[in-house]
mmCIF file of C-alpha atoms and ligand atoms in Angstrom:
data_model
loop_
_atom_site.group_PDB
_atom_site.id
_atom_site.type_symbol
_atom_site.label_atom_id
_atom_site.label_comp_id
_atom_site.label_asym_id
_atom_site.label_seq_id
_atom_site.Cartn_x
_atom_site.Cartn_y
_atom_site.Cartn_z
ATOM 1 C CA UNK S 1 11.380 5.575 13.470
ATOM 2 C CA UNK S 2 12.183 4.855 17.129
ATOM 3 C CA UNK S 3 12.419 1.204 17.106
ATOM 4 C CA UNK S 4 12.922 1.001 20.990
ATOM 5 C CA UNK S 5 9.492 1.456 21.180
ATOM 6 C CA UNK S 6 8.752 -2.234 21.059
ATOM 7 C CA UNK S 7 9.703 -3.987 24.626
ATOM 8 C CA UNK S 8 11.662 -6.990 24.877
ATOM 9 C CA UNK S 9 9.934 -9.791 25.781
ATOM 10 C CA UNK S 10 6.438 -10.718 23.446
ATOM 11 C CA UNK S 11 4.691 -7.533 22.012
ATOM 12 C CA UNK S 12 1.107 -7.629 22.029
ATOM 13 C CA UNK S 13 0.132 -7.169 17.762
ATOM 14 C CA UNK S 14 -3.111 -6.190 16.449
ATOM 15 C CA UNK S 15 -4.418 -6.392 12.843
ATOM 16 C CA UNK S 16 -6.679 -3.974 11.751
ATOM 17 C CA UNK S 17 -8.972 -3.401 8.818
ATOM 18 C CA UNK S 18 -9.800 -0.260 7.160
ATOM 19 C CA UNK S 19 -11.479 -0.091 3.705
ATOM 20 C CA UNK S 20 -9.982 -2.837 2.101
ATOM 21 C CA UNK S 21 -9.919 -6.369 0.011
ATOM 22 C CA UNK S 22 -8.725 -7.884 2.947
ATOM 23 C CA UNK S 23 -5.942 -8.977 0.322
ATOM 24 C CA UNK S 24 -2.862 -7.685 2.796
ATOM 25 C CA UNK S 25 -4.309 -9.312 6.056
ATOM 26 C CA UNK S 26 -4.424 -12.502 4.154
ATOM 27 C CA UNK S 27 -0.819 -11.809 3.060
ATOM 28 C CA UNK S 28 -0.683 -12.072 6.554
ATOM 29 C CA UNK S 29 -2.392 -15.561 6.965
ATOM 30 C CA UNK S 30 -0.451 -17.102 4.303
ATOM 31 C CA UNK S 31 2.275 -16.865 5.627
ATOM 32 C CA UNK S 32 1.548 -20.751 7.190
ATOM 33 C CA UNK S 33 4.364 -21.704 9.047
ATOM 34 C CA UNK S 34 6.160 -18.844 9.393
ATOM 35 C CA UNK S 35 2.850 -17.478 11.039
ATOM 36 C CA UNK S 36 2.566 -19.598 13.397
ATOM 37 C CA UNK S 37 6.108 -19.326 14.221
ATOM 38 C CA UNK S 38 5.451 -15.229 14.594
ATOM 39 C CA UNK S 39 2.258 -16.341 17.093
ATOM 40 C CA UNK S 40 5.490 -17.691 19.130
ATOM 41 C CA UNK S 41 7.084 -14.719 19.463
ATOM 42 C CA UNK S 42 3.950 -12.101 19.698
ATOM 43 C CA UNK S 43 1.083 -11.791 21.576
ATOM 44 C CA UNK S 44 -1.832 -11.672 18.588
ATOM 45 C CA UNK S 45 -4.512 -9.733 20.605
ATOM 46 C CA UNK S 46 -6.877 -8.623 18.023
ATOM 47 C CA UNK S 47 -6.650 -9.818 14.328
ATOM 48 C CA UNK S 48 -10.385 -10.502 13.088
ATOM 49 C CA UNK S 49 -10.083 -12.734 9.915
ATOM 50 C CA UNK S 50 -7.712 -15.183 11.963
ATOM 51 C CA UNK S 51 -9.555 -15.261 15.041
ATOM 52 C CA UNK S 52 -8.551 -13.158 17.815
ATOM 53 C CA UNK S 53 -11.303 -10.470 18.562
ATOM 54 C CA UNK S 54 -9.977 -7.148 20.955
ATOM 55 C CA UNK S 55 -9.966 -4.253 18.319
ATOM 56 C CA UNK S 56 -10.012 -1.564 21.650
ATOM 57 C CA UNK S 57 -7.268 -3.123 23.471
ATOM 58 C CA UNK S 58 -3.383 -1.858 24.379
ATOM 59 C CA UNK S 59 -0.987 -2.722 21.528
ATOM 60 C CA UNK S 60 2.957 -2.457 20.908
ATOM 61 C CA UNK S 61 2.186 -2.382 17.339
ATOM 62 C CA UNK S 62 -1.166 -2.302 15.320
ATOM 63 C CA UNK S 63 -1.230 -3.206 11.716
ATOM 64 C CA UNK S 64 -3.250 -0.940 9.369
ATOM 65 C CA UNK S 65 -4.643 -2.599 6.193
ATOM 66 C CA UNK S 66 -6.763 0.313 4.364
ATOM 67 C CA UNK S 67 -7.580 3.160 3.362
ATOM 68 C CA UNK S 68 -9.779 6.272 5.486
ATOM 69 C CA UNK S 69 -12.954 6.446 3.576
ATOM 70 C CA UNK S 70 -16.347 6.838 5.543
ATOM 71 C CA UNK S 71 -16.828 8.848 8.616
ATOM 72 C CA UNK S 72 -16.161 5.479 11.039
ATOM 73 C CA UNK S 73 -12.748 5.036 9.642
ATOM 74 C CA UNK S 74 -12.268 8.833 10.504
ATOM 75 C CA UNK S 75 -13.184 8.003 14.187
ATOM 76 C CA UNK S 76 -11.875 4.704 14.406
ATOM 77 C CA UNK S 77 -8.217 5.618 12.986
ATOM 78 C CA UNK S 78 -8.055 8.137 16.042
ATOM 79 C CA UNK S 79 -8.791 5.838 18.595
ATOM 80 C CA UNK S 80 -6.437 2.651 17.255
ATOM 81 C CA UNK S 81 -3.447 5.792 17.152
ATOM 82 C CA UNK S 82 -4.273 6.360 20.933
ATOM 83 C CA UNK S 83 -3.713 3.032 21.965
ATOM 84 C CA UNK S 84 -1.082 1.418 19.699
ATOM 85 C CA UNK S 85 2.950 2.382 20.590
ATOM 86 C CA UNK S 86 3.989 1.843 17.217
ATOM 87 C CA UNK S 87 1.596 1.771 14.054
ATOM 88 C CA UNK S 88 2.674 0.608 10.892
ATOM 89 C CA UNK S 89 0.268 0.964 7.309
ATOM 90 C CA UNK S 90 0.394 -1.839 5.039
ATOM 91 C CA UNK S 91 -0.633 -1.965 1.008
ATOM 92 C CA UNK S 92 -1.440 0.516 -0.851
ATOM 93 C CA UNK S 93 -5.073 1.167 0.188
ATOM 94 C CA UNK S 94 -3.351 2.349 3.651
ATOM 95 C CA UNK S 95 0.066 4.360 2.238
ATOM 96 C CA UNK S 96 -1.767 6.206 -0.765
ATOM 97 C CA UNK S 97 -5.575 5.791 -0.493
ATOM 98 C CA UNK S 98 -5.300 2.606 -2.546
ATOM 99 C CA UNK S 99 -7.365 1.810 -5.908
ATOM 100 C CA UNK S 100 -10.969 3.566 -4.334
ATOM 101 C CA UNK S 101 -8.925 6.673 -4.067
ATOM 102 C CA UNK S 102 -9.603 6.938 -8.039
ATOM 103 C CA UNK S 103 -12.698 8.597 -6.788
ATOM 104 C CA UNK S 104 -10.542 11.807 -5.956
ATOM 105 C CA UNK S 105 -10.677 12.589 -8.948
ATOM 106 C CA UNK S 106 -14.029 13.198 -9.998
ATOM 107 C CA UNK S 107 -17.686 13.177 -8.315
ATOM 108 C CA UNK S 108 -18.227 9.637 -6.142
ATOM 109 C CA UNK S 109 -21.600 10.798 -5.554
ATOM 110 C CA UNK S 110 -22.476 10.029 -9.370
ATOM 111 C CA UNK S 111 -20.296 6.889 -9.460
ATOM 112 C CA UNK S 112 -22.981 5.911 -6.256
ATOM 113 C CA UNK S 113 -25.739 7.227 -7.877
ATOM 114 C CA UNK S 114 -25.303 4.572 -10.969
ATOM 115 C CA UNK S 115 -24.214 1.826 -9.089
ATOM 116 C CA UNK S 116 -26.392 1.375 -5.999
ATOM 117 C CA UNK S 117 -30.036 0.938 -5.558
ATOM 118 C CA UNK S 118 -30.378 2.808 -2.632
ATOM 119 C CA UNK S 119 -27.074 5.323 -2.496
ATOM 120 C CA UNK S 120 -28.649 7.182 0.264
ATOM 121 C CA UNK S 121 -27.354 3.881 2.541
ATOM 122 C CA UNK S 122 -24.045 4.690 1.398
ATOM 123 C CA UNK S 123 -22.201 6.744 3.983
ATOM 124 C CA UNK S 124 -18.417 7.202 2.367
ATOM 125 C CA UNK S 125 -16.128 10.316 2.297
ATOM 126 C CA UNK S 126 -15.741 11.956 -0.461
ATOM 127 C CA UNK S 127 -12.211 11.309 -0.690
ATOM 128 C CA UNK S 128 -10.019 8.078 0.305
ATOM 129 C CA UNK S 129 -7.039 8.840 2.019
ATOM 130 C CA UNK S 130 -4.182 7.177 3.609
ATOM 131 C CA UNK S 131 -3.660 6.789 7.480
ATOM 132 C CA UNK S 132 -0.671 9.009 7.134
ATOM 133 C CA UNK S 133 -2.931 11.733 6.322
ATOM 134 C CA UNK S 134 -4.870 11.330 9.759
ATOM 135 C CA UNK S 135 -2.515 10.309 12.110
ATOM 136 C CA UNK S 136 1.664 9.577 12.948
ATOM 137 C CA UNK S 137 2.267 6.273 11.196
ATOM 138 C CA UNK S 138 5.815 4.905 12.738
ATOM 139 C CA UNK S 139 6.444 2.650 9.107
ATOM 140 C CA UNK S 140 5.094 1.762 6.000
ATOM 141 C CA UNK S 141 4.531 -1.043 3.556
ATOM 142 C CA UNK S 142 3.676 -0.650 0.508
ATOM 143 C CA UNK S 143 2.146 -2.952 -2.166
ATOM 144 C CA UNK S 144 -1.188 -4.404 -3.435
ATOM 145 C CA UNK S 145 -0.848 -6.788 -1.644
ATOM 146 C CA UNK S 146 2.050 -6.189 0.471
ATOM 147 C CA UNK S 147 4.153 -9.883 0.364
ATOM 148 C CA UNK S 148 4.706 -11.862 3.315
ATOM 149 C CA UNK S 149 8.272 -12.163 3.690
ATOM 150 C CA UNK S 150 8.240 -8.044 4.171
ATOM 151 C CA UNK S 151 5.761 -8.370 7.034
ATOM 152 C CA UNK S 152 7.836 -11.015 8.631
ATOM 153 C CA UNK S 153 11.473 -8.753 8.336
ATOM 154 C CA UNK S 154 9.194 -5.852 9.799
ATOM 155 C CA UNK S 155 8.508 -7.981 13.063
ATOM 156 C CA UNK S 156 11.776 -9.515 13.052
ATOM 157 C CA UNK S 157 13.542 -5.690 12.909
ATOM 158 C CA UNK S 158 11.042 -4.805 15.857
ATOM 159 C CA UNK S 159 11.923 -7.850 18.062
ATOM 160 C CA UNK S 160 15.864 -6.579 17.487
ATOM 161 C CA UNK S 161 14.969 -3.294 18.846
ATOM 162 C CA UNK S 162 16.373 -1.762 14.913
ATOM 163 C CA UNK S 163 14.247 -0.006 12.623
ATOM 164 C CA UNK S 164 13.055 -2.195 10.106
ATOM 165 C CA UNK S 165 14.577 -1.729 5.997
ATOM 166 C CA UNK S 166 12.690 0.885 3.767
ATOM 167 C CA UNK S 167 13.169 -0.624 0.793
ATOM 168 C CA UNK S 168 12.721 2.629 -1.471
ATOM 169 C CA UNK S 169 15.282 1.088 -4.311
ATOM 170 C CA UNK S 170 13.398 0.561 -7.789
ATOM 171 C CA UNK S 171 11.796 -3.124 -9.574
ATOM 172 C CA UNK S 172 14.476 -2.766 -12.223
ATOM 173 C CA UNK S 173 16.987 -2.947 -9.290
ATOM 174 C CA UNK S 174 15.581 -6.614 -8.351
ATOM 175 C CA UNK S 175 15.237 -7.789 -12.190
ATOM 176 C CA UNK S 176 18.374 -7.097 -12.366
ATOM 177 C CA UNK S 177 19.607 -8.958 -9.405
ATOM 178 C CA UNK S 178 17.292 -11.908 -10.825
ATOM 179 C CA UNK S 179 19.012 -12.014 -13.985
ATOM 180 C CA UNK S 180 15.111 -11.460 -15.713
ATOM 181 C CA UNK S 181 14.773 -10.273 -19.532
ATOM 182 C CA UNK S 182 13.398 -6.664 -19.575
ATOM 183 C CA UNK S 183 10.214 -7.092 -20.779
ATOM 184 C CA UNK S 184 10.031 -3.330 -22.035
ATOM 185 C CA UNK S 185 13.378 -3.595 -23.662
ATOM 186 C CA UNK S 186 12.776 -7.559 -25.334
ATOM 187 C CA UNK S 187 9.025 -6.816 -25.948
ATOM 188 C CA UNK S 188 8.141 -3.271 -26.237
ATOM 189 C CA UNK S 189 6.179 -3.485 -23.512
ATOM 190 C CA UNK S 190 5.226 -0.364 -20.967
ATOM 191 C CA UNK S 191 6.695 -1.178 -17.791
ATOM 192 C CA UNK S 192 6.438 0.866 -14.492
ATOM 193 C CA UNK S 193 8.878 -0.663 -13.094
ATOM 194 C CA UNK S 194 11.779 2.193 -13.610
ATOM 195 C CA UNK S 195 9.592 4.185 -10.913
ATOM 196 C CA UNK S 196 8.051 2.025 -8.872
ATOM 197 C CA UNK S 197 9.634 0.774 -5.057
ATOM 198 C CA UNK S 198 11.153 -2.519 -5.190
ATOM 199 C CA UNK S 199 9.754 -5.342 -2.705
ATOM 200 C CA UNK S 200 8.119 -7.843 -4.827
ATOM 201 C CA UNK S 201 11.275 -9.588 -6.324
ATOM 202 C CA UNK S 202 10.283 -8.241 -9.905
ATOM 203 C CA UNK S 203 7.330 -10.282 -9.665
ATOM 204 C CA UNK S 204 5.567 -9.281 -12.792
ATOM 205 C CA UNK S 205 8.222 -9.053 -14.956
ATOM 206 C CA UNK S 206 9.719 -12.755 -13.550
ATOM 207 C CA UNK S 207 6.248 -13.713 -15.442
ATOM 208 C CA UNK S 208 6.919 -12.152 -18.258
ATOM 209 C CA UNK S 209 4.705 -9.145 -17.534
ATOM 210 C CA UNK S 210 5.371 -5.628 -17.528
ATOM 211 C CA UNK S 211 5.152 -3.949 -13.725
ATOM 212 C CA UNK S 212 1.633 -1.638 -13.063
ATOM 213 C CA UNK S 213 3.444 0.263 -10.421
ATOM 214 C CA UNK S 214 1.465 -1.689 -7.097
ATOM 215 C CA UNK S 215 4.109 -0.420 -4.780
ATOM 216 C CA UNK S 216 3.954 2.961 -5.477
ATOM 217 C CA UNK S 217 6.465 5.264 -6.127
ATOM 218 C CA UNK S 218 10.294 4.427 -5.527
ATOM 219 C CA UNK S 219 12.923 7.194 -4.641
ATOM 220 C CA UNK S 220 14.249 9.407 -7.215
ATOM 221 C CA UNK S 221 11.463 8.113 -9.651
ATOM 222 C CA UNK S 222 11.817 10.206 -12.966
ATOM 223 C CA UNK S 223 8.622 9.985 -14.350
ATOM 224 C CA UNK S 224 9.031 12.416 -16.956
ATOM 225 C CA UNK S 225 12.114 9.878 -18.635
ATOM 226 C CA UNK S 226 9.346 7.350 -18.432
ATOM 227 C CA UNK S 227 6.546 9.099 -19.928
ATOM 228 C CA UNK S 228 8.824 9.846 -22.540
ATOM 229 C CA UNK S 229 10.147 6.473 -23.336
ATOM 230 C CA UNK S 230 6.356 5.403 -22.937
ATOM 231 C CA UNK S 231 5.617 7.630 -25.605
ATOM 232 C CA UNK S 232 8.321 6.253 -28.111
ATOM 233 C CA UNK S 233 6.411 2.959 -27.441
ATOM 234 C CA UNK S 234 3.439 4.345 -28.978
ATOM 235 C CA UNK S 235 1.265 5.230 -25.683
ATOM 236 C CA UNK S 236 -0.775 7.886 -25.903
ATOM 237 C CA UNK S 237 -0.870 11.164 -23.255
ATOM 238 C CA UNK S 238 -4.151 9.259 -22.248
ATOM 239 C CA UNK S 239 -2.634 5.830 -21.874
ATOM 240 C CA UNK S 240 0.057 7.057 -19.894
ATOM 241 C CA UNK S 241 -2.242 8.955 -17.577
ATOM 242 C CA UNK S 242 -3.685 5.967 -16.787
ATOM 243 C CA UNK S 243 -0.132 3.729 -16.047
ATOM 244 C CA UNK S 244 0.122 6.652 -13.188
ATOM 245 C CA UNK S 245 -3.417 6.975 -12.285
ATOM 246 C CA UNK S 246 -3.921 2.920 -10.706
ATOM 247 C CA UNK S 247 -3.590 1.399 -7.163
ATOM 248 C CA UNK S 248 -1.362 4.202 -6.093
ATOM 249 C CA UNK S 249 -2.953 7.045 -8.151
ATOM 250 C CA UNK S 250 -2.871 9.354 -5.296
ATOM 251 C CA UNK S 251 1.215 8.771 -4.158
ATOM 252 C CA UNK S 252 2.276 12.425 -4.626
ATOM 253 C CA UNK S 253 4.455 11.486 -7.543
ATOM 254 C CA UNK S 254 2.237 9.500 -9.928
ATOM 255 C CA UNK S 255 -0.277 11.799 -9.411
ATOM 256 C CA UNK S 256 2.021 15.190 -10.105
ATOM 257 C CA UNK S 257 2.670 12.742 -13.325
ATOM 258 C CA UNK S 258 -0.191 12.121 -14.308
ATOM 259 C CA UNK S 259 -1.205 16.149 -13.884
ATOM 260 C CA UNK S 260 1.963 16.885 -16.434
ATOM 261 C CA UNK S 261 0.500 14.550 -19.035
ATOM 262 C CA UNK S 262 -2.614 16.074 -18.743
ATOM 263 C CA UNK S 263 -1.629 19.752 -18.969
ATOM 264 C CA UNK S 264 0.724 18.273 -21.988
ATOM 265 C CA UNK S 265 -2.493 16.940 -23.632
ATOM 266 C CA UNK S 266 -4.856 19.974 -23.352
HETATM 267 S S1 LIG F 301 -3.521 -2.821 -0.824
HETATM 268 FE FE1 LIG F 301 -4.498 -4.133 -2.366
HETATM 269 S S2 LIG F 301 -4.476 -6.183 -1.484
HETATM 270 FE FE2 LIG F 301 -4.102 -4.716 0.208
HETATM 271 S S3 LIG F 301 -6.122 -4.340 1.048
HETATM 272 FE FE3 LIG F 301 -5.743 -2.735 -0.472
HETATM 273 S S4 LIG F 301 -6.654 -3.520 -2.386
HETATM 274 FE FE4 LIG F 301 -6.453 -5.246 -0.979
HETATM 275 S S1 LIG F 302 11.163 -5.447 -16.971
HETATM 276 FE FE1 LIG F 302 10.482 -3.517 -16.085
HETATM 277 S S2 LIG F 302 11.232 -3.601 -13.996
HETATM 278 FE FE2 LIG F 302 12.395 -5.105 -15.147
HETATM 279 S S3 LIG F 302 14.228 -4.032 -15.859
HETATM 280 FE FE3 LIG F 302 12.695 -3.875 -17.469
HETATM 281 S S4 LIG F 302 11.698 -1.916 -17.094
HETATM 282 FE FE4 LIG F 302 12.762 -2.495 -15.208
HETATM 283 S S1 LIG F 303 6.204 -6.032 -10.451
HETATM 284 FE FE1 LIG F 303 5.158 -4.099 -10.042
HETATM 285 S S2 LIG F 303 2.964 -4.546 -10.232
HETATM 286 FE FE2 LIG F 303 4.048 -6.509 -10.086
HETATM 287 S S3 LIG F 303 3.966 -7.033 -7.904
HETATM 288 FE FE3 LIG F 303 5.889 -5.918 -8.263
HETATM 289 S S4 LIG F 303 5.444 -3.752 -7.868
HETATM 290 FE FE4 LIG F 303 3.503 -4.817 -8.097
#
């Protein structure tokens, strides 16, 4: 990533929203103070669920919160890469097709049959796909949502002129560092955590709760060890299709995963 991209002085930041929950922007707006203490430092130009309104305007760097998925978002993703110096995806709807990209899989058009009244007003893609897979993204974020705290180090990084962290260590790495009780070695319990990307603090698991993989796969993840140890924990091939087939189902690695289980089960 060239992180020179981003002039000195205040860049000019847009927010935009693809086929989402809206869950990352608001990541985004609770950040309180230290948002308003960003608004110092940047020029918000366009960031529609906090107010500013100029979605076809010149930007240092645009923030992309979801995923490509109907012909508008095809367009649209096109014309925000034209005009932004520096784009950066955040959450998993906008790295990996997020939790509508489940729809890969199978036939939306029957999923839309049963659900809507009128599914010929539906206009969506067949397919959900991350920005990456439509145009140069300069940096990603991943999560569902992505946490605060990141988003503020990214814009910090930028306003240094160095390219921000990747954190692409693994959750087990950050329990670890929090002193938590493994909750799959104390209570049996299947945790994603040995693949999945740190970020989060162990956020889950600091609750007591196994990790569901929400920001996607780390580096080096071996799945197969974990399918395996999933296995000795009584999961089924089924079951542990499904731990790799979530938010991220489409990141490359779950999904290879989830294909081995499968062609284990038939
Ligand atoms: S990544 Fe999750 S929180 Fe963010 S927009 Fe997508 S569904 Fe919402
Ligand atoms: S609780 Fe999960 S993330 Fe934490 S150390 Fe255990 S397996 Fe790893
Ligand atoms: S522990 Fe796992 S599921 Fe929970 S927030 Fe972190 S990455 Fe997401």
């Amino acid at each position: 990533m060239n992180a020179s991209l981003v002039k000195l002085g205040k860049p000019r930041v847009a927010v935009h929203k693809f086929s989402s929950c809206d869950g990352c922007q608001l990541a985004f707006l609770n950040l309180g103070e230290d948002l308003l203490a960003l608004a110092e430092r940047v020029e918000l130009v366009h960031f529609a669920e906090a107010g500013p309104l100029d979605p076809d305007t010149e930007v240092d760097i645009a923030f992309v919160e979801g995923s490509v998925s109907t012909p508008q978002d095809l367009e649209r993703i096109q014309h925000i890469r034209q005009h932004s110096r520096m784009l950066i995806a955040i959450g998993a709807c906008a790295t990996s097709g997020g939790i509508q990209a489940l729809r890969n899989n199978t036939d939306g058009t029957d999923w839309v049959a049963q659900i809507y009244a009128h599914p010929e007003a539906i206009a969506s893609l067949a397919h959900s796909t991350p920005i990456s897979s439509h145009v140069k993204v300069d940096f990603e974020l991943w999560g569902c949502p992505v946490s605060g705290p990141q988003i503020v180090a990214v814009v910090n990084s930028l306003l240094l002129g160095v390219a921000p962290h990747d954190n692409v260590d693994k959750v087990c790495t950050e329990c670890k560092r929090r002193n938590l009780t493994c909750v799959m070695v104390s209570h049996g319990v299947a945790c994603m955590g040995p693949v999945t990307r740190a970020g989060c603090g162990a956020l889950c698991p600091s609750l007591g709760r196994d990790c569901y993989g929400c920001y996607g796969p780390a580096e080096n993840a071996n799945t197969d060890a974990l399918a395996a140890q999933f296995g000795h924990l009584g999961l089924t091939p089924q079951d542990i299709v499904r731990r790799f087939q979530s938010i991220n189902s489409q990141a490359p690695v779950f999904l290879a995963a989830a294909e081995k289980m499968r062609q284990r089960d038939e």
